[in-house]
Short mmCIF file of C-alpha atoms and ligand atoms in Angstrom, two decimals:
data_model
loop_
_atom_site.label_atom_id
_atom_site.label_comp_id
_atom_site.label_asym_id
_atom_site.label_seq_id
_atom_site.Cartn_x
_atom_site.Cartn_y
_atom_site.Cartn_z
CA UNK T 763 -34.72 -32.03 -53.20
CA UNK T 764 -33.57 -31.62 -56.93
CA UNK T 765 -30.79 -29.15 -56.98
CA UNK T 766 -31.40 -25.59 -58.09
CA UNK T 767 -30.64 -24.95 -62.22
CA UNK T 768 -30.68 -22.73 -65.14
CA UNK T 769 -30.56 -24.08 -68.34
CA UNK T 770 -27.59 -22.83 -70.38
CA UNK T 771 -27.91 -24.49 -73.76
CA UNK T 772 -25.38 -23.04 -76.50
CA UNK T 773 -27.00 -21.12 -79.52
CA UNK T 774 -26.90 -23.01 -82.35
CA UNK T 775 -25.32 -20.56 -84.67
CA UNK T 776 -22.82 -19.39 -82.33
CA UNK T 777 -21.40 -22.97 -81.46
CA UNK T 778 -21.62 -24.07 -85.26
CA UNK T 779 -19.25 -21.11 -86.24
CA UNK T 780 -17.09 -22.40 -83.55
CA UNK T 781 -16.74 -26.08 -84.73
CA UNK T 782 -16.11 -24.63 -88.18
CA UNK T 783 -12.60 -23.57 -86.53
CA UNK T 784 -11.21 -26.74 -85.55
CA UNK T 785 -8.62 -27.04 -88.10
CA UNK T 786 -9.65 -29.43 -90.72
CA UNK T 787 -8.33 -28.88 -94.03
CA UNK T 788 -10.34 -30.44 -97.39
CA UNK T 789 -8.57 -33.68 -97.19
CA UNK T 790 -8.81 -34.51 -93.53
CA UNK T 791 -12.33 -33.37 -93.40
CA UNK T 792 -12.98 -35.84 -96.52
CA UNK T 793 -10.89 -38.41 -94.63
CA UNK T 794 -12.97 -38.24 -91.76
CA UNK T 795 -16.10 -38.72 -93.61
CA UNK T 796 -14.92 -41.68 -95.20
CA UNK T 797 -14.21 -42.98 -91.53
CA UNK T 798 -17.76 -43.31 -91.17
CA UNK T 799 -18.17 -45.26 -94.49
CA UNK T 800 -15.69 -47.56 -93.71
CA UNK T 801 -17.31 -48.23 -90.30
CA UNK T 802 -20.35 -49.00 -91.86
CA UNK T 803 -18.97 -51.54 -94.09
CA UNK T 804 -19.17 -49.90 -97.28
CA UNK T 805 -17.21 -51.21 -100.08
CA UNK T 806 -17.25 -48.18 -102.30
CA UNK T 807 -16.74 -44.34 -101.65
CA UNK T 808 -17.72 -42.11 -104.72
CA UNK T 809 -16.25 -38.42 -103.66
CA UNK T 810 -17.11 -36.12 -106.47
CA UNK T 811 -15.84 -32.54 -106.55
CA UNK T 812 -17.77 -30.70 -109.08
CA UNK T 813 -16.63 -27.18 -110.02
CA UNK T 814 -19.75 -24.64 -110.67
CA UNK T 815 -18.19 -21.16 -109.02
CA UNK T 816 -20.30 -20.30 -105.83
CA UNK T 817 -22.37 -23.55 -106.57
CA UNK T 818 -19.47 -25.88 -106.40
CA UNK T 819 -20.48 -29.08 -104.44
CA UNK T 820 -18.72 -31.97 -102.72
CA UNK T 821 -20.63 -35.29 -102.47
CA UNK T 822 -19.46 -38.15 -100.66
CA UNK T 823 -21.76 -41.25 -101.26
CA UNK T 824 -21.25 -45.05 -99.75
CA UNK T 825 -22.70 -48.12 -99.94
CA UNK T 826 -22.55 -48.83 -96.41
CA UNK T 827 -25.30 -49.91 -94.07
CA UNK T 828 -27.03 -46.58 -93.98
CA UNK T 829 -29.33 -45.04 -91.52
CA UNK T 830 -32.80 -45.14 -90.87
CA UNK T 831 -34.82 -41.75 -89.91
CA UNK T 832 -34.38 -42.03 -86.18
CA UNK T 833 -30.49 -42.87 -86.70
CA UNK T 834 -29.88 -39.95 -89.15
CA UNK T 835 -31.62 -37.51 -86.60
CA UNK T 836 -29.31 -38.97 -83.62
CA UNK T 837 -26.14 -38.96 -86.36
CA UNK T 838 -26.52 -35.18 -87.13
CA UNK T 839 -26.61 -33.91 -83.31
CA UNK T 840 -23.18 -32.72 -82.50
CA UNK T 841 -21.89 -35.22 -79.74
CA UNK T 842 -24.00 -38.06 -81.03
CA UNK T 843 -22.24 -40.42 -78.78
CA UNK T 844 -19.88 -39.76 -75.80
CA UNK T 845 -16.09 -40.37 -76.48
CA UNK T 846 -16.04 -42.73 -73.52
CA UNK T 847 -18.53 -45.06 -74.95
CA UNK T 848 -17.00 -48.37 -75.78
CA UNK T 849 -17.04 -49.21 -79.70
CA UNK T 850 -17.05 -51.87 -82.00
CA UNK T 851 -13.40 -52.96 -82.78
CA UNK T 852 -13.65 -51.63 -86.27
CA UNK T 853 -15.07 -48.29 -85.42
CA UNK T 854 -13.16 -45.64 -87.14
CA UNK T 855 -14.99 -42.82 -84.86
CA UNK T 856 -14.68 -41.77 -81.59
CA UNK T 857 -15.92 -38.37 -80.74
CA UNK T 858 -19.49 -38.57 -82.43
CA UNK T 859 -18.32 -35.13 -84.13
CA UNK T 860 -16.75 -36.06 -87.10
CA UNK T 861 -19.61 -35.59 -89.66
CA UNK T 862 -20.76 -32.76 -88.54
CA UNK T 863 -17.28 -30.98 -87.73
CA UNK T 864 -15.64 -31.98 -90.78
CA UNK T 865 -18.39 -31.24 -93.00
CA UNK T 866 -19.22 -27.50 -91.36
CA UNK T 867 -15.32 -26.85 -91.84
CA UNK T 868 -16.15 -27.06 -95.71
CA UNK T 869 -19.61 -25.75 -96.09
CA UNK T 870 -22.22 -23.97 -94.67
CA UNK T 871 -24.69 -26.33 -95.82
CA UNK T 872 -24.64 -29.94 -95.02
CA UNK T 873 -27.72 -32.33 -96.47
CA UNK T 874 -27.29 -36.36 -95.59
CA UNK T 875 -29.99 -38.84 -97.27
CA UNK T 876 -29.34 -42.45 -96.20
CA UNK T 877 -31.40 -45.38 -96.52
CA UNK T 878 -31.23 -49.03 -95.27
CA UNK T 879 -31.74 -52.18 -97.16
CA UNK T 880 -35.43 -52.02 -94.98
CA UNK T 881 -36.25 -48.21 -94.69
CA UNK T 882 -36.50 -45.71 -97.34
CA UNK T 883 -34.64 -42.78 -97.66
CA UNK T 884 -34.25 -40.28 -94.66
CA UNK T 885 -32.99 -36.81 -95.25
CA UNK T 886 -31.89 -34.00 -93.03
CA UNK T 887 -29.92 -30.79 -93.32
CA UNK T 888 -27.76 -28.42 -91.28
CA UNK T 889 -27.93 -25.22 -92.73
CA UNK T 890 -25.84 -22.61 -90.76
CA UNK T 891 -27.19 -19.59 -92.87
CA UNK T 892 -30.85 -20.65 -92.12
CA UNK T 893 -29.89 -21.20 -88.26
CA UNK T 894 -28.69 -17.76 -88.03
CA UNK T 895 -31.30 -16.21 -90.08
CA UNK T 896 -33.79 -17.77 -87.50
CA UNK T 897 -32.13 -15.44 -84.54
CA UNK T 898 -33.32 -17.80 -82.04
CA UNK T 899 -30.44 -19.75 -81.16
CA UNK T 900 -32.27 -23.12 -81.84
CA UNK T 901 -30.92 -26.32 -83.08
CA UNK T 902 -33.30 -26.32 -86.33
CA UNK T 903 -32.57 -29.64 -88.38
CA UNK T 904 -34.14 -29.10 -91.70
CA UNK T 905 -36.04 -32.23 -93.27
CA UNK T 906 -37.95 -33.31 -96.03
CA UNK T 907 -37.32 -34.40 -99.90
CA UNK T 908 -37.87 -30.75 -101.26
CA UNK T 909 -34.77 -29.78 -99.79
CA UNK T 910 -33.10 -31.74 -102.57
CA UNK T 911 -33.42 -31.76 -106.44
CA UNK T 912 -34.64 -34.60 -108.23
CA UNK T 913 -31.46 -35.62 -109.59
CA UNK T 914 -30.20 -35.64 -106.13
CA UNK T 915 -32.90 -37.59 -104.97
CA UNK T 916 -32.31 -40.36 -107.02
CA UNK T 917 -28.37 -41.02 -105.93
CA UNK T 918 -29.53 -43.46 -104.09
CA UNK T 919 -31.96 -45.55 -106.29
CA UNK T 920 -29.21 -47.88 -107.80
CA UNK T 921 -28.21 -49.27 -104.33
CA UNK T 922 -29.66 -51.16 -101.85
CA UNK T 923 -28.28 -49.18 -98.91
CA UNK T 924 -26.01 -46.50 -98.57
CA UNK T 925 -25.51 -42.72 -97.59
CA UNK T 926 -24.59 -39.63 -99.29
CA UNK T 927 -23.44 -36.18 -98.14
CA UNK T 928 -24.03 -33.14 -99.83
CA UNK T 929 -21.89 -30.32 -99.27
CA UNK T 930 -22.82 -26.87 -100.61
CA UNK T 931 -21.71 -23.00 -100.34
CA UNK T 932 -18.05 -24.24 -99.75
CA UNK T 933 -17.30 -20.80 -98.64
CA UNK T 934 -13.71 -21.54 -97.96
CA UNK T 935 -13.17 -23.39 -101.02
CA UNK T 936 -14.66 -21.14 -103.64
CA UNK T 937 -16.21 -18.44 -101.84
CA UNK T 938 -18.32 -16.14 -104.26
CA UNK T 939 -16.66 -16.82 -107.51
CA UNK T 940 -17.99 -17.23 -110.56
CA UNK T 941 -18.23 -20.33 -113.10
CA UNK T 942 -15.62 -18.96 -115.21
CA UNK T 943 -13.17 -17.68 -112.88
CA UNK T 944 -10.26 -19.68 -114.17
CA UNK T 945 -7.77 -19.05 -111.02
CA UNK T 946 -10.46 -20.52 -108.71
CA UNK T 947 -11.13 -23.66 -110.87
CA UNK T 948 -7.34 -24.26 -110.97
CA UNK T 949 -7.37 -24.04 -107.41
CA UNK T 950 -10.44 -26.22 -106.96
CA UNK T 951 -8.46 -28.81 -109.39
CA UNK T 952 -5.65 -28.82 -107.25
CA UNK T 953 -7.42 -29.36 -104.36
CA UNK T 954 -8.78 -32.21 -105.59
CA UNK T 955 -4.96 -33.96 -106.03
CA UNK T 956 -4.31 -32.85 -102.68
CA UNK T 957 -7.50 -35.11 -101.54
CA UNK T 958 -6.21 -37.73 -103.78
CA UNK T 959 -2.96 -38.18 -102.45
CA UNK T 960 -4.21 -37.92 -98.76
CA UNK T 961 -6.79 -40.75 -99.32
CA UNK T 962 -4.06 -42.74 -100.97
CA UNK T 963 -1.90 -42.26 -97.79
CA UNK T 964 -4.42 -42.13 -94.66
CA UNK T 965 -6.36 -45.38 -96.06
CA UNK T 966 -3.48 -47.56 -97.96
CA UNK T 967 -3.87 -50.64 -95.93
CA UNK T 968 -7.93 -50.60 -96.67
CA UNK T 969 -7.27 -50.17 -100.76
CA UNK T 970 -5.29 -53.40 -101.35
CA UNK T 971 -5.99 -57.01 -100.44
CA UNK T 972 -9.18 -59.39 -100.86
CA UNK T 973 -11.43 -57.13 -98.89
CA UNK T 974 -10.31 -54.09 -100.46
CA UNK T 975 -12.52 -50.83 -100.58
CA UNK T 976 -12.59 -48.72 -103.55
CA UNK T 977 -12.52 -44.85 -103.28
CA UNK T 978 -13.59 -43.37 -106.54
CA UNK T 979 -12.34 -39.61 -106.63
CA UNK T 980 -14.16 -37.84 -109.93
CA UNK T 981 -14.61 -41.21 -111.26
CA UNK T 982 -11.09 -42.62 -110.38
CA UNK T 983 -9.99 -45.23 -108.40
CA UNK T 984 -7.49 -43.93 -105.21
CA UNK T 985 -4.48 -45.97 -105.85
CA UNK T 986 -2.75 -46.60 -102.37
CA UNK T 987 0.33 -45.12 -101.36
CA UNK T 988 2.50 -47.60 -99.12
CA UNK T 989 5.09 -45.65 -96.77
CA UNK T 990 6.74 -49.23 -96.38
CA UNK T 991 7.24 -50.36 -99.98
CA UNK T 992 6.04 -53.44 -98.39
CA UNK T 993 5.74 -54.96 -101.81
CA UNK T 994 9.08 -54.62 -103.12
CA UNK T 995 11.77 -56.68 -101.87
CA UNK T 996 14.24 -54.01 -101.55
CA UNK T 997 13.38 -53.38 -97.81
CA UNK T 998 13.59 -55.95 -95.33
CA UNK T 999 11.77 -54.59 -91.93
CA UNK T 1000 13.22 -55.53 -88.70
CA UNK T 1001 10.98 -57.75 -87.00
CA UNK T 1002 7.76 -56.42 -85.24
CA UNK T 1003 7.87 -55.83 -81.23
CA UNK T 1004 4.84 -55.99 -79.10
CA UNK T 1005 5.02 -53.03 -76.44
CA UNK T 1006 2.36 -52.65 -73.74
CA UNK T 1007 1.02 -49.94 -71.95
CA UNK T 1008 -1.88 -49.70 -69.25
CA UNK T 1009 -2.88 -53.11 -70.61
CA UNK T 1010 -3.23 -52.23 -74.06
CA UNK T 1011 -0.98 -53.76 -76.83
CA UNK T 1012 0.75 -51.83 -79.13
CA UNK T 1013 2.77 -53.30 -82.12
CA UNK T 1014 5.92 -51.60 -83.66
CA UNK T 1015 7.62 -52.32 -86.52
CA UNK T 1016 10.98 -50.22 -87.99
CA UNK T 1017 11.53 -49.94 -91.76
CA UNK T 1018 14.71 -48.57 -93.04
CA UNK T 1019 13.86 -47.78 -96.63
CA UNK T 1020 16.15 -48.28 -99.65
CA UNK T 1021 18.81 -45.77 -100.70
CA UNK T 1022 17.77 -43.88 -103.87
CA UNK T 1023 20.58 -45.70 -106.10
CA UNK T 1024 18.72 -49.00 -105.20
CA UNK T 1025 15.54 -48.73 -106.76
CA UNK T 1026 14.16 -46.89 -109.99
CA UNK T 1027 14.04 -43.11 -109.75
CA UNK T 1028 10.19 -43.48 -110.59
CA UNK T 1029 10.27 -45.94 -107.50
CA UNK T 1030 12.24 -43.20 -105.30
CA UNK T 1031 10.11 -40.42 -106.24
CA UNK T 1032 6.91 -42.09 -105.35
CA UNK T 1033 8.11 -43.44 -102.30
CA UNK T 1034 8.83 -40.00 -101.03
CA UNK T 1035 5.01 -39.40 -100.10
CA UNK T 1036 2.88 -36.01 -100.63
CA UNK T 1037 5.21 -34.09 -98.33
CA UNK T 1038 8.28 -35.44 -99.12
CA UNK T 1039 11.47 -37.51 -98.10
CA UNK T 1040 12.89 -35.73 -95.33
CA UNK T 1041 9.13 -34.73 -93.89
CA UNK T 1042 7.63 -38.29 -94.32
CA UNK T 1043 10.84 -39.70 -91.48
CA UNK T 1044 9.44 -40.94 -88.08
CA UNK T 1045 7.00 -42.87 -86.73
CA UNK T 1046 3.46 -43.55 -88.47
CA UNK T 1047 0.85 -43.86 -86.39
CA UNK T 1048 -2.44 -46.42 -87.13
CA UNK T 1049 -5.48 -46.54 -85.43
CA UNK T 1050 -7.24 -49.61 -86.82
CA UNK T 1051 -5.27 -49.67 -89.53
CA UNK T 1052 -6.08 -45.89 -90.72
CA UNK T 1053 -3.38 -43.79 -90.93
CA UNK T 1054 -3.37 -40.87 -88.33
CA UNK T 1055 0.37 -39.59 -88.06
CA UNK T 1056 2.53 -39.68 -91.43
CA UNK T 1057 6.07 -39.45 -90.12
CA UNK T 1058 6.66 -37.68 -86.79
CA UNK T 1059 9.30 -38.32 -84.21
CA UNK T 1060 6.62 -37.57 -81.38
CA UNK T 1061 8.42 -35.18 -79.42
CA UNK T 1062 11.00 -37.26 -78.35
CA UNK T 1063 13.61 -34.83 -79.05
CA UNK T 1064 15.00 -35.91 -82.40
CA UNK T 1065 15.01 -33.33 -85.13
CA UNK T 1066 14.07 -34.40 -88.96
CA UNK T 1067 17.39 -34.67 -91.05
CA UNK T 1068 18.06 -35.54 -94.01
CA UNK T 1069 20.26 -38.60 -93.25
CA UNK T 1070 17.79 -40.09 -91.28
CA UNK T 1071 15.09 -39.92 -93.85
CA UNK T 1072 15.13 -43.46 -94.71
CA UNK T 1073 14.01 -44.53 -91.27
CA UNK T 1074 9.83 -45.05 -91.09
CA UNK T 1075 8.45 -46.61 -88.28
CA UNK T 1076 5.10 -48.00 -87.73
CA UNK T 1077 2.87 -48.18 -84.83
CA UNK T 1078 -0.26 -50.03 -84.93
CA UNK T 1079 -3.05 -49.18 -82.19
CA UNK T 1080 -6.22 -50.53 -81.74
CA UNK T 1081 -9.28 -47.87 -81.23
CA UNK T 1082 -9.39 -48.52 -77.49
CA UNK T 1083 -6.20 -46.90 -77.23
CA UNK T 1084 -7.57 -43.63 -78.29
CA UNK T 1085 -7.90 -41.83 -74.64
CA UNK T 1086 -4.64 -43.22 -73.54
CA UNK T 1087 -2.88 -41.86 -77.05
CA UNK T 1088 -4.75 -38.55 -77.11
CA UNK T 1089 -5.91 -38.81 -80.54
CA UNK T 1090 -7.40 -35.50 -81.25
CA UNK T 1091 -11.04 -35.09 -83.12
CA UNK T 1092 -9.34 -34.51 -86.22
CA UNK T 1093 -7.45 -37.42 -86.05
CA UNK T 1094 -4.55 -35.93 -87.03
CA UNK T 1095 -2.70 -35.98 -83.63
CA UNK T 1096 -1.49 -38.85 -81.26
CA UNK T 1097 0.54 -38.47 -78.34
CA UNK T 1098 2.46 -41.50 -76.74
CA UNK T 1099 1.61 -42.33 -73.25
CA UNK T 1100 4.23 -41.81 -71.00
CA UNK T 1101 4.94 -45.70 -69.86
CA UNK T 1102 6.44 -46.48 -73.86
CA UNK T 1103 8.47 -43.34 -73.99
CA UNK T 1104 11.49 -45.20 -73.38
CA UNK T 1105 11.04 -48.37 -75.75
CA UNK T 1106 10.01 -45.78 -78.47
CA UNK T 1107 13.24 -43.96 -77.87
CA UNK T 1108 15.05 -46.75 -77.95
CA UNK T 1109 13.25 -47.98 -81.42
CA UNK T 1110 13.64 -44.46 -82.88
CA UNK T 1111 17.71 -44.59 -81.97
CA UNK T 1112 17.97 -48.27 -83.55
CA UNK T 1113 16.18 -46.94 -86.84
CA UNK T 1114 18.14 -43.64 -86.91
CA UNK T 1115 21.09 -45.22 -86.69
CA UNK T 1116 20.41 -47.60 -89.21
CA UNK T 1117 18.92 -45.09 -91.87
CA UNK T 1118 22.10 -43.05 -91.37
CA UNK T 1119 24.34 -45.90 -91.45
CA UNK T 1120 23.33 -46.42 -95.19
CA UNK T 1121 24.61 -42.81 -95.95
CA UNK T 1122 27.98 -43.54 -94.09
CA UNK T 1123 28.49 -46.43 -95.92
CA UNK T 1124 27.92 -44.44 -99.18
CA UNK T 1125 30.38 -41.80 -98.11
CA UNK T 1126 33.15 -44.42 -97.18
CA UNK T 1127 32.82 -46.13 -100.96
CA UNK T 1128 32.97 -42.61 -102.01
CA UNK T 1129 36.47 -41.90 -100.04
CA UNK T 1130 37.85 -45.22 -101.12
CA UNK T 1131 37.21 -44.57 -104.69
CA UNK T 1132 39.10 -41.15 -104.45
CA UNK T 1133 41.61 -42.60 -102.38
CA UNK T 1134 42.64 -45.58 -104.57
CA UNK T 1135 44.76 -43.88 -107.85
CA UNK T 1136 44.69 -46.99 -109.93
CA UNK T 1137 41.13 -47.23 -110.51
CA UNK T 1138 39.39 -43.77 -109.72
CA UNK T 1139 39.20 -41.07 -112.54
CA UNK T 1140 39.54 -38.39 -109.56
CA UNK T 1141 42.04 -37.76 -107.11
CA UNK T 1142 41.42 -35.82 -103.97
CA UNK T 1143 44.61 -34.04 -103.10
CA UNK T 1144 44.99 -31.98 -99.86
CA UNK T 1145 48.03 -29.14 -100.67
CA UNK T 1146 48.63 -26.72 -97.81
CA UNK T 1147 45.16 -27.33 -96.15
CA UNK T 1148 43.11 -26.85 -99.62
CA UNK T 1149 41.32 -29.43 -101.35
CA UNK T 1150 42.09 -30.00 -105.11
CA UNK T 1151 40.44 -32.89 -107.60
CA UNK T 1152 42.60 -34.14 -109.79
CA UNK T 1153 42.19 -36.29 -113.14
CA UNK T 1154 44.10 -39.78 -112.43
CA UNK T 1155 47.00 -39.77 -115.29
CA UNK T 1156 46.88 -43.39 -114.65
CA UNK T 1157 43.36 -43.97 -115.14
CA UNK T 1158 43.49 -46.54 -117.80
CA UNK T 1159 41.68 -44.66 -120.56
CA UNK T 1160 43.31 -41.37 -119.47
CA UNK T 1161 46.56 -43.20 -119.95
CA UNK T 1162 45.72 -44.38 -123.29
CA UNK T 1163 44.53 -40.99 -124.51
CA UNK T 1164 47.41 -39.64 -123.77
CA UNK T 1165 49.94 -42.06 -124.63
CA UNK T 1166 48.03 -42.37 -128.28
CA UNK T 1167 47.74 -38.58 -128.62
CA UNK T 1168 50.08 -37.29 -131.47
CA UNK T 1169 49.90 -33.57 -130.16
CA UNK T 1170 49.75 -34.10 -126.34
CA UNK T 1171 50.24 -30.49 -125.23
CA UNK T 1172 46.48 -29.37 -125.97
CA UNK T 1173 45.31 -32.61 -124.12
CA UNK T 1174 47.22 -31.72 -121.23
CA UNK T 1175 46.13 -28.24 -121.14
CA UNK T 1176 42.29 -29.37 -121.40
CA UNK T 1177 43.11 -32.04 -118.16
CA UNK T 1178 44.50 -29.07 -116.25
CA UNK T 1179 41.64 -26.67 -117.09
CA UNK T 1180 38.99 -28.98 -116.13
CA UNK T 1181 40.60 -29.54 -113.15
CA UNK T 1182 41.48 -26.12 -112.21
CA UNK T 1183 37.52 -25.05 -112.86
CA UNK T 1184 35.99 -28.14 -111.05
CA UNK T 1185 32.90 -26.18 -110.03
CA UNK T 1186 33.31 -27.35 -106.27
CA UNK T 1187 31.47 -24.76 -104.19
CA UNK T 1188 28.45 -24.86 -106.63
CA UNK T 1189 28.29 -28.80 -106.11
CA UNK T 1190 29.04 -28.69 -102.60
CA UNK T 1191 25.79 -25.91 -102.08
CA UNK T 1192 23.42 -27.89 -104.13
CA UNK T 1193 24.31 -31.45 -102.21
CA UNK T 1194 23.56 -29.64 -99.13
CA UNK T 1195 20.23 -28.26 -100.41
CA UNK T 1196 19.11 -31.40 -102.02
CA UNK T 1197 21.24 -34.11 -101.38
CA UNK T 1198 19.32 -36.70 -103.46
CA UNK T 1199 18.88 -34.33 -106.58
CA UNK T 1200 22.03 -35.41 -108.14
CA UNK T 1201 21.54 -38.24 -110.66
CA UNK T 1202 23.45 -41.04 -110.58
CA UNK T 1203 26.00 -41.44 -113.15
CA UNK T 1204 24.77 -42.76 -116.15
CA UNK T 1205 21.31 -43.05 -114.85
CA UNK T 1206 19.33 -42.96 -118.03
CA UNK T 1207 21.76 -44.35 -120.56
CA UNK T 1208 22.93 -47.64 -119.68
CA UNK T 1209 23.96 -48.00 -123.19
CA UNK T 1210 26.70 -45.17 -122.86
CA UNK T 1211 27.60 -46.45 -119.92
CA UNK T 1212 28.60 -50.30 -121.60
CA UNK T 1213 30.31 -48.17 -124.13
CA UNK T 1214 32.57 -46.59 -121.54
CA UNK T 1215 33.17 -49.63 -119.81
CA UNK T 1216 34.00 -51.08 -123.15
CA UNK T 1217 36.66 -48.55 -123.92
CA UNK T 1218 38.35 -48.70 -120.16
CA UNK T 1219 38.30 -52.59 -120.65
CA UNK T 1220 40.03 -52.35 -123.82
CA UNK T 1221 42.56 -49.49 -122.46
CA UNK T 1222 43.22 -52.25 -119.52
CA UNK T 1223 43.95 -54.77 -122.17
CA UNK T 1224 46.22 -52.67 -123.99
CA UNK T 1225 47.95 -51.69 -121.13
CA UNK T 1226 48.79 -55.33 -120.77
CA UNK T 1227 46.12 -56.71 -118.34
CA UNK T 1228 44.93 -59.98 -118.76
CA UNK T 1229 41.37 -60.54 -119.22
CA UNK T 1230 40.33 -61.68 -115.65
CA UNK T 1231 42.30 -58.90 -114.04
CA UNK T 1232 40.84 -56.33 -116.32
CA UNK T 1233 37.50 -57.80 -115.60
CA UNK T 1234 38.20 -57.55 -111.62
CA UNK T 1235 39.04 -53.81 -112.31
CA UNK T 1236 36.25 -52.89 -113.79
CA UNK T 1237 33.87 -54.66 -111.12
CA UNK T 1238 35.52 -52.33 -108.59
CA UNK T 1239 35.75 -48.88 -110.77
CA UNK T 1240 33.24 -46.22 -110.28
CA UNK T 1241 30.77 -45.76 -111.63
CA UNK T 1242 30.58 -48.98 -112.88
CA UNK T 1243 30.23 -50.70 -109.31
CA UNK T 1244 26.99 -49.08 -109.36
CA UNK T 1245 25.76 -51.23 -111.63
CA UNK T 1246 26.56 -54.74 -110.81
CA UNK T 1247 24.10 -56.09 -113.28
CA UNK T 1248 25.40 -54.18 -116.30
CA UNK T 1249 28.58 -55.12 -115.26
CA UNK T 1250 27.60 -58.85 -115.02
CA UNK T 1251 25.93 -58.82 -118.59
CA UNK T 1252 28.97 -56.95 -119.68
CA UNK T 1253 31.77 -59.60 -118.50
CA UNK T 1254 29.54 -62.34 -119.85
CA UNK T 1255 29.36 -61.09 -123.21
CA UNK T 1256 33.31 -60.65 -123.20
CA UNK T 1257 33.42 -64.33 -122.09
CA UNK T 1258 30.92 -65.48 -125.06
CA UNK T 1259 33.25 -63.53 -127.49
CA UNK T 1260 36.54 -65.03 -126.45
CA UNK T 1261 34.77 -68.53 -126.47
CA UNK T 1262 34.03 -67.96 -129.97
N1 ADP M 1208 -21.66 -43.06 -93.93
C1 ADP M 1208 -22.20 -43.26 -92.73
N2 ADP M 1208 -23.38 -44.53 -92.50
C2 ADP M 1208 -23.90 -45.09 -91.85
N3 ADP M 1208 -23.67 -44.50 -90.62
C3 ADP M 1208 -23.35 -43.25 -90.57
C4 ADP M 1208 -22.54 -42.84 -91.74
N4 ADP M 1208 -22.08 -41.52 -91.30
C5 ADP M 1208 -22.01 -41.18 -90.05
N5 ADP M 1208 -23.10 -42.26 -89.63
C6 ADP M 1208 -23.49 -42.80 -88.10
O1 ADP M 1208 -23.24 -41.18 -87.43
C7 ADP M 1208 -22.58 -41.43 -86.36
C8 ADP M 1208 -22.02 -40.16 -86.10
O2 ADP M 1208 -21.09 -39.72 -86.90
P1 ADP M 1208 -19.91 -38.88 -86.44
O3 ADP M 1208 -20.40 -37.60 -86.20
O4 ADP M 1208 -18.69 -38.86 -87.99
O5 ADP M 1208 -19.27 -39.47 -85.30
P2 ADP M 1208 -18.16 -40.86 -85.03
O6 ADP M 1208 -17.90 -41.24 -86.07
O7 ADP M 1208 -17.43 -40.49 -83.99
O8 ADP M 1208 -19.26 -41.73 -84.47
C9 ADP M 1208 -22.06 -42.91 -86.55
O9 ADP M 1208 -21.41 -43.20 -85.40
C10 ADP M 1208 -22.75 -43.40 -87.06
O10 ADP M 1208 -23.47 -44.27 -86.31
MG1 MG M 1209 -17.25 -40.17 -87.69
#
């Protein structure tokens, strides 16, 4: 005998309203749609955000395999495929929800048009306002070419196959604003920038190489953001390790990024990432090369602190690990399985200790520089437990200026005044707030640096040093030691002068 039961399907309007609140934002929602395009072998995805007040629209179009009419109807069903289903290794989907949940998190009207190489465009629409207006709770999926304007219908005309999503009634993004609302329009533009930065990060491994996918956002190609600077020779990663949990292999690779003095200010700023250096330290989790988590210590008990920010650790998962790693619907969270915690802790400790050793090393250089009285301009003096900074009267340039001045009294008074008014408290505060906020000495003026180098060199010679001795002093001297390439060029120039 069959069991006794009632039918208890959810009301469409109510469930859709709940699905809207999964916690996507515009960038993560668009990324989830692009996952589908990539899984459908698209080479190009065109994302267009068109401002028109309350009628603003987002369209996402691809040239992937597309869907037949039946496939589209199935794809529109929430839960079109069970998360327990085995997926193709390249599939970026999991829950059979993304297209619907990501879309309705941003808009109240989702229309999809799709065609394959052998079938004409199919069109379906979820209209949340229409569904609520019927009062029936039915899952009425609208269809028919008259849903779209002629200018929309021709969007796939130029391609053999592909899919386009239209997001209309973007209530969270634009609400009821009028077309000439400048503040709303500015917000809309800024959101487009956030979308660009997010896509550049999430898909960076798809955006380069021979089979690169092109993402066109409002007509401009999205350029990849690589958190590991793999193209630069300033990073040498530790060898990758393969860990295994419950039969699933996971590749982990530690990268220690260069200190900001070792790369150009532009490269340093670009490497920071959308949320800044400090936020982007820790583990990066990729699933089929698609980034899920961009810098997190994964609940291993570590805090994000400035002196660890050069540590970035890459974890590569296959999509068969989804359940093990508790990937969420939004694909913005992953949790390591218990079996891997020990190994991840070990790798995190190694990475953190290496990253902080860079700052330790820099600290030592500075100590040494303040400790050696013959070469350094500033001396660190402790008197009665208090710290003072003194200008080194034996610094070649200082002693030269003092020796050659006709009236030494004002010069001495000036040095004294500078020493007594060093804004040390202010410097301490600024450094705590933004440790990398200080420019390198002579950062933007290599010519002035060379000039200063030349003056010090002359002073040393006049003081009786021979040239090799003077050169040795220059090489070790702050701040010239930060610019070995400029010192090399300068000393070569001196050698060439002498040879003439
Ligand atoms: N751009 C697209 N091109 C081809 N098929 C698509 C596209 N977007 C979605 N689909 C189909 O719709 C299905 C449902 O998508 P989605 O709701 O995102 O769930 P999931 O990606 O987890 O399967 C996909 O599995 C795919 O078959
Ligand atoms: Mg999907």
